XYZ file of C-alpha atoms in Angstrom:
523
model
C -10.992 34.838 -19.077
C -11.415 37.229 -16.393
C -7.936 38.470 -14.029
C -8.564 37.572 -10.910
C -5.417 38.579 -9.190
C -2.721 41.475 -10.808
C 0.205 41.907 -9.289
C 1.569 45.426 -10.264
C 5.244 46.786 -9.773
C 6.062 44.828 -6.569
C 8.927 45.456 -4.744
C 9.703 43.716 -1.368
C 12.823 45.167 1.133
C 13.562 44.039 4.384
C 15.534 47.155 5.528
C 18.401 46.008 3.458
C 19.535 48.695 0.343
C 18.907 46.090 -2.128
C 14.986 44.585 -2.448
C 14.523 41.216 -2.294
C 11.255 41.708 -5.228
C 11.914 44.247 -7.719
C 8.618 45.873 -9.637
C 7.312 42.088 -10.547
C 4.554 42.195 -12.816
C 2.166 38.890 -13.697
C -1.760 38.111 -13.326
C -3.508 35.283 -12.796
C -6.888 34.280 -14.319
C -9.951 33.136 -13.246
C -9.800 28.848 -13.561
C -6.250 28.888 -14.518
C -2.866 27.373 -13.121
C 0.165 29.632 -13.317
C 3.526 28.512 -12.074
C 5.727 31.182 -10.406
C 9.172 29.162 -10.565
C 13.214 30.174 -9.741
C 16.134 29.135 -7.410
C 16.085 29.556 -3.757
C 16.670 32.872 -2.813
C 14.738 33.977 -6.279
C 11.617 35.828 -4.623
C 9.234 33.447 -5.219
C 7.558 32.742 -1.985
C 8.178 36.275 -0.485
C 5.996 37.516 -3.682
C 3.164 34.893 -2.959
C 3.349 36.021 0.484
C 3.116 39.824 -0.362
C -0.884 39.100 -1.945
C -1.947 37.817 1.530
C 0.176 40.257 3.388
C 2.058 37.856 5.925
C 5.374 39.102 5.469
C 6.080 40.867 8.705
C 6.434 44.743 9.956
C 9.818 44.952 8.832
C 8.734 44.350 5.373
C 8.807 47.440 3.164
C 5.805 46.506 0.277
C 5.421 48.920 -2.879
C 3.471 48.783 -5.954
C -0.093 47.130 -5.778
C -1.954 43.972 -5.684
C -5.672 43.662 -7.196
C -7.696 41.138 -6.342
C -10.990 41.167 -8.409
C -9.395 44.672 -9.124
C -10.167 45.494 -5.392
C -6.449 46.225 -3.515
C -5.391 44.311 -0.711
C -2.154 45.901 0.356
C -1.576 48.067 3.017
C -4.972 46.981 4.451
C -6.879 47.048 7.904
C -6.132 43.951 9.638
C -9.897 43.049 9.628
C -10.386 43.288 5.472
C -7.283 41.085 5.524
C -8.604 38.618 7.811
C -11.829 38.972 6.244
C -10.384 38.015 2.528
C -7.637 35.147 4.074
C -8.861 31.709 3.692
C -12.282 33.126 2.475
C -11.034 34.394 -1.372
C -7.635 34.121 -0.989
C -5.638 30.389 0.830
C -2.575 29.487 1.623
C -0.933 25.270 1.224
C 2.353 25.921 3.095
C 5.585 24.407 1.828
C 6.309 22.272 5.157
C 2.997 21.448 6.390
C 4.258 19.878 9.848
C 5.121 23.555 10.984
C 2.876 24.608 9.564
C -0.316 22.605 11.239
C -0.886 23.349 15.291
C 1.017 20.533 16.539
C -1.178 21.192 20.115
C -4.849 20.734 18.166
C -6.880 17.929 16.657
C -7.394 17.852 12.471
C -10.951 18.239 13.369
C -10.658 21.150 15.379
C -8.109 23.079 13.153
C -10.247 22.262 9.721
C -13.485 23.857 12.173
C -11.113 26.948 13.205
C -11.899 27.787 9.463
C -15.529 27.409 9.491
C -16.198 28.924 12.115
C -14.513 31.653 11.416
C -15.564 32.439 7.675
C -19.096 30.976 8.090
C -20.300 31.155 11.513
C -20.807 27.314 11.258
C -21.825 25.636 14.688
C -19.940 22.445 15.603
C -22.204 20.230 14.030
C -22.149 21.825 10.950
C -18.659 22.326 10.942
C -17.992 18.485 11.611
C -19.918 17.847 9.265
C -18.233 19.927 6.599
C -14.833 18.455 7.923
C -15.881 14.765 7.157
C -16.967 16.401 3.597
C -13.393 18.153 3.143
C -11.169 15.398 4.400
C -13.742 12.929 2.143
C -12.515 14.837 -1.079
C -8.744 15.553 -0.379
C -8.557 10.877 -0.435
C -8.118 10.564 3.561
C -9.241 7.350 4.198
C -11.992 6.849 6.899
C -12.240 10.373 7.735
C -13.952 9.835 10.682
C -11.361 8.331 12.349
C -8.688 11.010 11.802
C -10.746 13.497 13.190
C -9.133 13.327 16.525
C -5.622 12.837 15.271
C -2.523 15.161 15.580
C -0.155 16.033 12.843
C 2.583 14.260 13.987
C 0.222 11.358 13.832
C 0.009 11.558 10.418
C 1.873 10.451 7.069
C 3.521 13.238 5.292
C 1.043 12.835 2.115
C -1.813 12.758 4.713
C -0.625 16.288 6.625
C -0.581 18.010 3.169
C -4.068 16.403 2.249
C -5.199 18.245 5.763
C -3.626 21.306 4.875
C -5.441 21.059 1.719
C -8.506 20.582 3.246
C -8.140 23.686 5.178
C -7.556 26.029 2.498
C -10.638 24.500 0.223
C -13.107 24.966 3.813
C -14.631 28.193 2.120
C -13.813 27.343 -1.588
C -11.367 30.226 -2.267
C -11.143 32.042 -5.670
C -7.185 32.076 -5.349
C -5.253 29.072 -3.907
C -1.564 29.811 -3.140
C 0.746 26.256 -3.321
C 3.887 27.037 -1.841
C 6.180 24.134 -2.969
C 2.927 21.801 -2.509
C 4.680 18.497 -2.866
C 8.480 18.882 -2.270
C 9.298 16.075 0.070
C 6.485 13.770 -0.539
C 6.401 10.474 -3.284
C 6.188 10.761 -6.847
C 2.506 8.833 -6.401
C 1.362 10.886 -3.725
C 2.874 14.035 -5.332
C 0.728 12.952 -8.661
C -2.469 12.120 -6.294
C -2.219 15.684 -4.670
C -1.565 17.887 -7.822
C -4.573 15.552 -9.311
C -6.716 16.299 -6.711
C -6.117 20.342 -6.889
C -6.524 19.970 -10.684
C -10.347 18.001 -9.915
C -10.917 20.717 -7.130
C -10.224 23.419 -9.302
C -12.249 22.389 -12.345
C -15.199 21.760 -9.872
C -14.864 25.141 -8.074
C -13.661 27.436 -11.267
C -10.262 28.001 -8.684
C -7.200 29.623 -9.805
C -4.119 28.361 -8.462
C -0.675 30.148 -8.361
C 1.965 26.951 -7.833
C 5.316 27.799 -6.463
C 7.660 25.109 -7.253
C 11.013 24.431 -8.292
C 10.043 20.823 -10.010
C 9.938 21.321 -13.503
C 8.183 18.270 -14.210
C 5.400 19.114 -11.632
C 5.547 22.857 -13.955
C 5.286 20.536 -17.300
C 2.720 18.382 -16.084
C 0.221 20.607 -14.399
C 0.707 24.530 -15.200
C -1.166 26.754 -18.221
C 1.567 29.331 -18.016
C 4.929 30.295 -16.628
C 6.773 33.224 -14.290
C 10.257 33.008 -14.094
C 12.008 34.701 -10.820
C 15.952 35.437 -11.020
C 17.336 37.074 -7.975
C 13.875 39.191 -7.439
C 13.117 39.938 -11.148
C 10.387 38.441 -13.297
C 12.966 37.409 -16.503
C 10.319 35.151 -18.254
C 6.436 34.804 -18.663
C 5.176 32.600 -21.247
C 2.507 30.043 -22.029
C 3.431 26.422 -20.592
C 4.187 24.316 -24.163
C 6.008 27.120 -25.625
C 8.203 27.802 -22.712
C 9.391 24.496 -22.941
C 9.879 24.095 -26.498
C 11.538 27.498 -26.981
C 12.650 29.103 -23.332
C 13.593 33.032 -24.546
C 15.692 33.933 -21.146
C 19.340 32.381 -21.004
C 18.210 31.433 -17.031
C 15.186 30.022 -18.206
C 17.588 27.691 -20.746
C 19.694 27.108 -17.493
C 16.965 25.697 -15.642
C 15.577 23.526 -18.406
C 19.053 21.912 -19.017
C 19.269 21.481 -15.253
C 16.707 18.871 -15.544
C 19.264 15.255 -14.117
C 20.404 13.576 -17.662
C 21.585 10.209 -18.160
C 25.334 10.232 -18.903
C 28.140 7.934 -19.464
C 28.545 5.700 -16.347
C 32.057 4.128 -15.971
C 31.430 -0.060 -15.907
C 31.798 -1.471 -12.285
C 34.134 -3.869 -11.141
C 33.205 -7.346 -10.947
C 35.024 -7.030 -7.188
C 32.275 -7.754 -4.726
C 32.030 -5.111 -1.713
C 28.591 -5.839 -0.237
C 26.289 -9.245 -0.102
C 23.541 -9.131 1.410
C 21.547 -11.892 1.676
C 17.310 -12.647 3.665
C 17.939 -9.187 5.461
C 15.236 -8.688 7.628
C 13.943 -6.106 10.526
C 10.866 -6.583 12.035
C 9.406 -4.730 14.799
C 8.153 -6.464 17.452
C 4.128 -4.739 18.105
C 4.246 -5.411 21.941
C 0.303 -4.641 23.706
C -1.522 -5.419 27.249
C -0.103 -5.246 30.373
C 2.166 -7.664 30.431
C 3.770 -6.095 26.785
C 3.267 -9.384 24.972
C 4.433 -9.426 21.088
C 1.176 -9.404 19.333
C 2.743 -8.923 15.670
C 5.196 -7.434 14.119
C 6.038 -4.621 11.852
C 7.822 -5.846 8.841
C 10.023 -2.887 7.781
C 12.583 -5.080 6.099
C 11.221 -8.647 5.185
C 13.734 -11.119 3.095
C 15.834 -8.545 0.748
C 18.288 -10.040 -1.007
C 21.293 -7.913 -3.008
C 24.633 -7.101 -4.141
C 27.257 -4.101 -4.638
C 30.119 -4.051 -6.849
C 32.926 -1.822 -6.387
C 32.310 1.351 -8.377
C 28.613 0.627 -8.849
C 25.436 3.047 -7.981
C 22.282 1.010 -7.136
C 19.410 2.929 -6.868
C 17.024 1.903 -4.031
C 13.928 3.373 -5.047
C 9.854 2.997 -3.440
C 7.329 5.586 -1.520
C 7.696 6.120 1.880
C 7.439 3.402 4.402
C 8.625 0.816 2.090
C 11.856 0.396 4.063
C 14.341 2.468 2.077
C 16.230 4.123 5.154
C 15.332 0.862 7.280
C 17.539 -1.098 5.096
C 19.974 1.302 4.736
C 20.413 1.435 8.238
C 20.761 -2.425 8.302
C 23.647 -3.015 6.172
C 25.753 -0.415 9.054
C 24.679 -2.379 11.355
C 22.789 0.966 12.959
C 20.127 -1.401 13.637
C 18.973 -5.001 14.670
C 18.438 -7.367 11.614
C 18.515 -10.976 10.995
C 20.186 -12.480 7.514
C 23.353 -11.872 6.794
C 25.650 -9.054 5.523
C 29.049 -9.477 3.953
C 31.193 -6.516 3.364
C 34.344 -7.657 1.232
C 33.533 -11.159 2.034
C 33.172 -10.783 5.550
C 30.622 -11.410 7.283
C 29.267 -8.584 9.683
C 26.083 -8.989 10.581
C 26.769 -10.612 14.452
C 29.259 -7.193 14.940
C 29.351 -5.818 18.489
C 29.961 -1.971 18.119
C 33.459 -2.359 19.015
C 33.656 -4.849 16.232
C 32.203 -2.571 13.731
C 34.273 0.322 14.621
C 37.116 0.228 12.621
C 34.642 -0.999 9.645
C 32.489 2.334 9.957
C 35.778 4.331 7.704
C 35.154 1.843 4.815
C 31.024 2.408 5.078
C 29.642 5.383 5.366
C 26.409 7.659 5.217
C 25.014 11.139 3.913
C 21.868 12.075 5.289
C 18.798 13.633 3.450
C 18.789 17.030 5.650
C 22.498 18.766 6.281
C 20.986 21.149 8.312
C 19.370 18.521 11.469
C 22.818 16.230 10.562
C 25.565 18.960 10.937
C 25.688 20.564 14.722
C 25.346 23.793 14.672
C 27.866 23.907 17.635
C 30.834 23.169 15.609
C 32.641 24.585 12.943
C 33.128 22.894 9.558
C 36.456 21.826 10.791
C 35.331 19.771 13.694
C 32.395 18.295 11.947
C 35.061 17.006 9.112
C 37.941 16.155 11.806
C 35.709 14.422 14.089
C 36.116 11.255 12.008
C 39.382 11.569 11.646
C 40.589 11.964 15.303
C 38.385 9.118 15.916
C 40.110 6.745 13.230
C 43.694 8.129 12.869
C 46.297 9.617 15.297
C 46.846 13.102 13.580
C 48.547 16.200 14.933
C 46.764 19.317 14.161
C 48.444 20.270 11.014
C 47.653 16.736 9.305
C 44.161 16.962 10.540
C 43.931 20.586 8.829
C 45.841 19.409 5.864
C 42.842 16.280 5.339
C 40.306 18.464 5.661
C 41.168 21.088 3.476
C 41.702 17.912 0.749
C 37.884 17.016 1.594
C 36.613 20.328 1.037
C 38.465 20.767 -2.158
C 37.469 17.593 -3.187
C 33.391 18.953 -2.468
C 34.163 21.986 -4.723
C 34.511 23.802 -1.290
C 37.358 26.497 -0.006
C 39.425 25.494 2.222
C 38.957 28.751 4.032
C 35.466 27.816 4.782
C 36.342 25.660 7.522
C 35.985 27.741 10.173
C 33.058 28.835 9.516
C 29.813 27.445 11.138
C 26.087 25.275 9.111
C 23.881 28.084 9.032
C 26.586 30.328 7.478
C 25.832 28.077 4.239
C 23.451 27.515 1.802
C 21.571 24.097 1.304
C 23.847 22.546 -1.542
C 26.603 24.227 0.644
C 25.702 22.310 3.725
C 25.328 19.251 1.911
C 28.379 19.397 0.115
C 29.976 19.757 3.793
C 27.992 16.275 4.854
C 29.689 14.695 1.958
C 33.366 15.797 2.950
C 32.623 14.893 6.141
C 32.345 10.827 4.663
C 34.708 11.497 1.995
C 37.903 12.109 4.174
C 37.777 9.193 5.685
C 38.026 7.492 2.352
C 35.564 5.481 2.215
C 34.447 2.389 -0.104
C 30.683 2.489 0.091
C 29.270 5.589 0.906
C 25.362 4.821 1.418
C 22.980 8.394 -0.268
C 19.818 9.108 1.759
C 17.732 11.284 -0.609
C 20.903 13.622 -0.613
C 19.111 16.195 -3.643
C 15.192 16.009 -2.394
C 15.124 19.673 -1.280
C 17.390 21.303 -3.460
C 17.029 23.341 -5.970
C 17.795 21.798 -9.941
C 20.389 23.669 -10.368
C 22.082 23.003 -7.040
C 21.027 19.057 -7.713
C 22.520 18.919 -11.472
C 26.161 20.104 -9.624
C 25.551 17.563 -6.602
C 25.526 14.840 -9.081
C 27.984 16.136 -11.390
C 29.846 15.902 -8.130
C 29.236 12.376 -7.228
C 29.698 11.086 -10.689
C 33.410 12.913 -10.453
C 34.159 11.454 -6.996
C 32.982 7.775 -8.266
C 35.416 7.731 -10.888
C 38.319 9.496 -8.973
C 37.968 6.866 -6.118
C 36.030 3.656 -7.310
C 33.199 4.727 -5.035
C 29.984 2.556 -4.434
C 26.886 4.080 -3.905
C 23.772 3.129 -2.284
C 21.862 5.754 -3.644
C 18.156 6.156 -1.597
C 15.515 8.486 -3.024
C 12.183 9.246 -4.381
C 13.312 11.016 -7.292
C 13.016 8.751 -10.551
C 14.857 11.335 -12.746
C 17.831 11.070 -10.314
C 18.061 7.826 -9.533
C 17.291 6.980 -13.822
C 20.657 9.929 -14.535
C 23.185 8.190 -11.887
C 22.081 4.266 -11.326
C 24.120 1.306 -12.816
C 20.970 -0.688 -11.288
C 17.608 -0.238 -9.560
C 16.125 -1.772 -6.966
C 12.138 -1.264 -5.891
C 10.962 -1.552 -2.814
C 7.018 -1.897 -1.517
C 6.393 -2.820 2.091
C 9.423 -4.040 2.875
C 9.764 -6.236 0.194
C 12.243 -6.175 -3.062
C 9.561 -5.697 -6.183
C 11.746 -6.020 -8.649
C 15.603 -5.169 -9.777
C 17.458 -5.045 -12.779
C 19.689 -2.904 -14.784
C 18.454 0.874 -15.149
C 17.387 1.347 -18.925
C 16.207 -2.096 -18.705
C 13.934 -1.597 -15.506
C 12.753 2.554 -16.867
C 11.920 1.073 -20.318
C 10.362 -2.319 -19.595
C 9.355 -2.306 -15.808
C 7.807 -5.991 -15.069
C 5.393 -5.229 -12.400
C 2.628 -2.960 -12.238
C 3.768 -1.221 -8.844
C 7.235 -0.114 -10.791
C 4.911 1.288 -13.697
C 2.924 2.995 -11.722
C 6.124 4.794 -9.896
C 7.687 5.518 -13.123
C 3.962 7.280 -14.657
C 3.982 9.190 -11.391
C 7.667 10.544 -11.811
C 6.168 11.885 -15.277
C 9.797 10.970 -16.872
């Protein structure tokens, strides 16, 4: 095979003694897949951003990169342009910020075209419906006037795909392609890039810190630790036999199955025909026309000390539901927490109920306020709930972040003085110190790194035991919910698919939608 791209000594600083890259060395070949994977923080997307030169003035670049053994650093702005998008694109990690919130899919897909091959705007539309045809976007045609923030998550990255194939690129750059979306859609986009690149001889370099997406879809291996390349290696033989003692870290990072303590047969939470609908009003009068059935019938149970896992792909009603059972939303059916039945609760009624029930969110970062020190996002609960002087209040808090695996120290300190486990650690003492009996998980691990997700669960599997916790554990990731579930429950358009206990439901799944979620998670 021929090397299409060789990266050669790179080292990246940012005005800071200590380089954030330091003399990385891999290539990629023409037609193949290689996998440039490492914590946060590890170099990874600051070296994939080095070969198309987007890293800013204040980055300090040495060493070279060859691309069909042709140098692009440290070139005119117009050869750079010139090679962007046309032999070298870019999928970005979060394609929402990515994609021009202001312009049409149509007219940001034509941007390309017109700028790499002079296409008029015939042509280009034309070539749009083509592109948007072959990343799966149903009825192209009619998304050609829509906005990103029209669109599904799986359908934004689809567009962003579609941009980077407009010119059919030698090298495609994923940047963490498929980090917040479903395990099916995940498996329908890496497909897709796999077809694409067998049809157009691509090479793709795939940043990722999902091992199974790595397992599943690469031909070889990079390892990043802290800016250094510790590990390159052929896929299969990586796995089977990692050389590096951080490449054996991240391997047994991977969530495991371990002994779960039995639950109690006490009953915390009964739910029972929970549904929310909403109403789809139209006309000038705002009649209901229909409804949107985000919740529709669900019936289930929590014991004290149990985990159920509430598994399905977006939309299915995961969060809806979740939101239900607080009472942070209208439903009809009826909810009983410890045999009582809440579901007619005025806020004032629920108040004193929220201690006993409460909620981590999937993103610390939009859920903390970044006005307020650790101490006042912890104590706010508490001054609402208990009559503390300031010492107490201190004294509770410091307990919660201990309990986290967090100084007490840290307190005063502010969010974005943390790191992502960090910050979500803090969103968990935050419910913890008001001791709480069911404390509901929103995809609490789905951007963190493996590492940083193997502690979070070692964490929650501590705090279970310690104080006879109950989880409502929401997420998207199988291998999670399969390592800390007593249960499972799948959800599909608002409806309950099918639930039973976790080995039972991962090893003999009774309906065809649960199969296909479990092939997708590649577990």
């Amino acid at each position: 095979m021929n090397k299409l791209l060789e990266v050669k000594q790179l080292s990246v600083c940012f005005g800071l003694p200590e380089p954030v890259v330091k003399k990385v060395s891999f290539d990629v070949f023409q037609g193949e897949t290689l996998a440039l994977v490492g914590e946060s923080g590890s170099g990874k997307s600051v070296s994939a951003l080095s070969i198309l030169s987007l890293l800013g003035e204040n980055a300090e670049v040495t060493g070279d990169i060859l691309l069909n053994q042709q140098s692009v650093l440290n070139q005119p702005v117009k050869l750079l342009q010139a090679l962007r998008g046309d032999q070298i694109a870019m999928i970005f990690q979060e394609p929402l910020t990515s994609l021009n919130p202001l312009h049409s899919v149509e007219k940001q897909i034509s941007e390309v075209l017109c700028s790499h091959r002079g296409m008029h705007k015939q042509q280009a539309r034309e070539r749009v419906l083509e592109l948007l045809d072959l990343v799966g976007i149903v009825e192209p045609e009619k998304r050609l006037s829509s906005f990103p923030h029209q669109l599904s998550g799986g359908q934004r990255q689809r567009v962003m795909i579609a941009m980077a194939l407009a010119t059919e690129p030698k090298l495609l750059v994923a940047d963490e392609p498929t980090t917040a979306l479903d395990v099916t859609i995940q498996q329908q986009i890496l497909e897709l890039l796999q077809e694409l690149q067998q049809k157009l001889g691509m090479a793709i370099l795939l940043i990722t810190h999902d091992l199974n997406v790595v397992r599943g879809y690469a031909d070889r291996v990079a390892v990043m630790k802290c800016g250094e390349l510790v590990e390159v290696n052929n896929c299969k033989a990586l796995f089977a036999e990692p050389q590096h003692p951080y490449t054996k870290m991240l391997l047994d990072s991977e969530p495991v199955r371990e002994f779960l303590p039995e639950a109690k047969q006490e009953m915390l939470l009964d739910v029972n025909k929970l549904k929310v609908w909403f109403p789809i009003k139209r006309g000038f009068l705002q009649r209901t026309v229909d409804h949107i059935k985000a919740v529709n019938g669900i019936d289930f149970h929590l014991k004290r000390g149990e985990t159920l896992g509430i598994v399905g792909e977006s939309g299915s009603g995961k969060s809806t539901l979740a939101q239900a059972v607080l009472r942070l939303t209208d439903s009809e059916g009826s909810i009983a927490f410890k045999r009582e039945f809440i579901q007619d609760h005025s806020v004032k009624q629920m108040r004193p109920l929220r201690r006993f029930m409460q909620i981590v969110f999937q993103d610390p970062f939009s859920s903390l306020s970044p006005r307020m020190s650790v101490l006042q996002i912890i104590g706010e609960g508490l001054n609402l709930h208990f009559d503390l002087d300031e010492q107490a209040l201190k004294q509770r808090v410091s307990e919660a972040l201990i309990d986290v695996g967090l100084e007490p120290d840290t307190m005063h300190r502010y969010p974005h003085e943390f790191s992502g486990g960090q910050r979500q650690r803090i969103s968990l003492a935050r419910a913890l110190v008001l001791k709480p009996e069911v404390l509901i998980l929103d995809e609490p691990t789905s951007a963190l790194d493996c590492t940083v997700q193997k502690q979070l669960l070692e964490l929650l599997r501590k705090l279970q035991q310690k104080y006879n916790l109950s989880y409502l554990f929401i997420s998207h990731d199988l291998a999670v919910i399969r390592a800390l579930s007593h249960r499972v429950m799948v959800m599909q358009y608002g409806q309950l698919v099918e639930q039973g206990e976790t080995e039972q439901l991962f090893s003999q799944p009774k309906q065809e939608y649960t199969r296909r979620l479990i092939n997708a998670a590649l577990i």
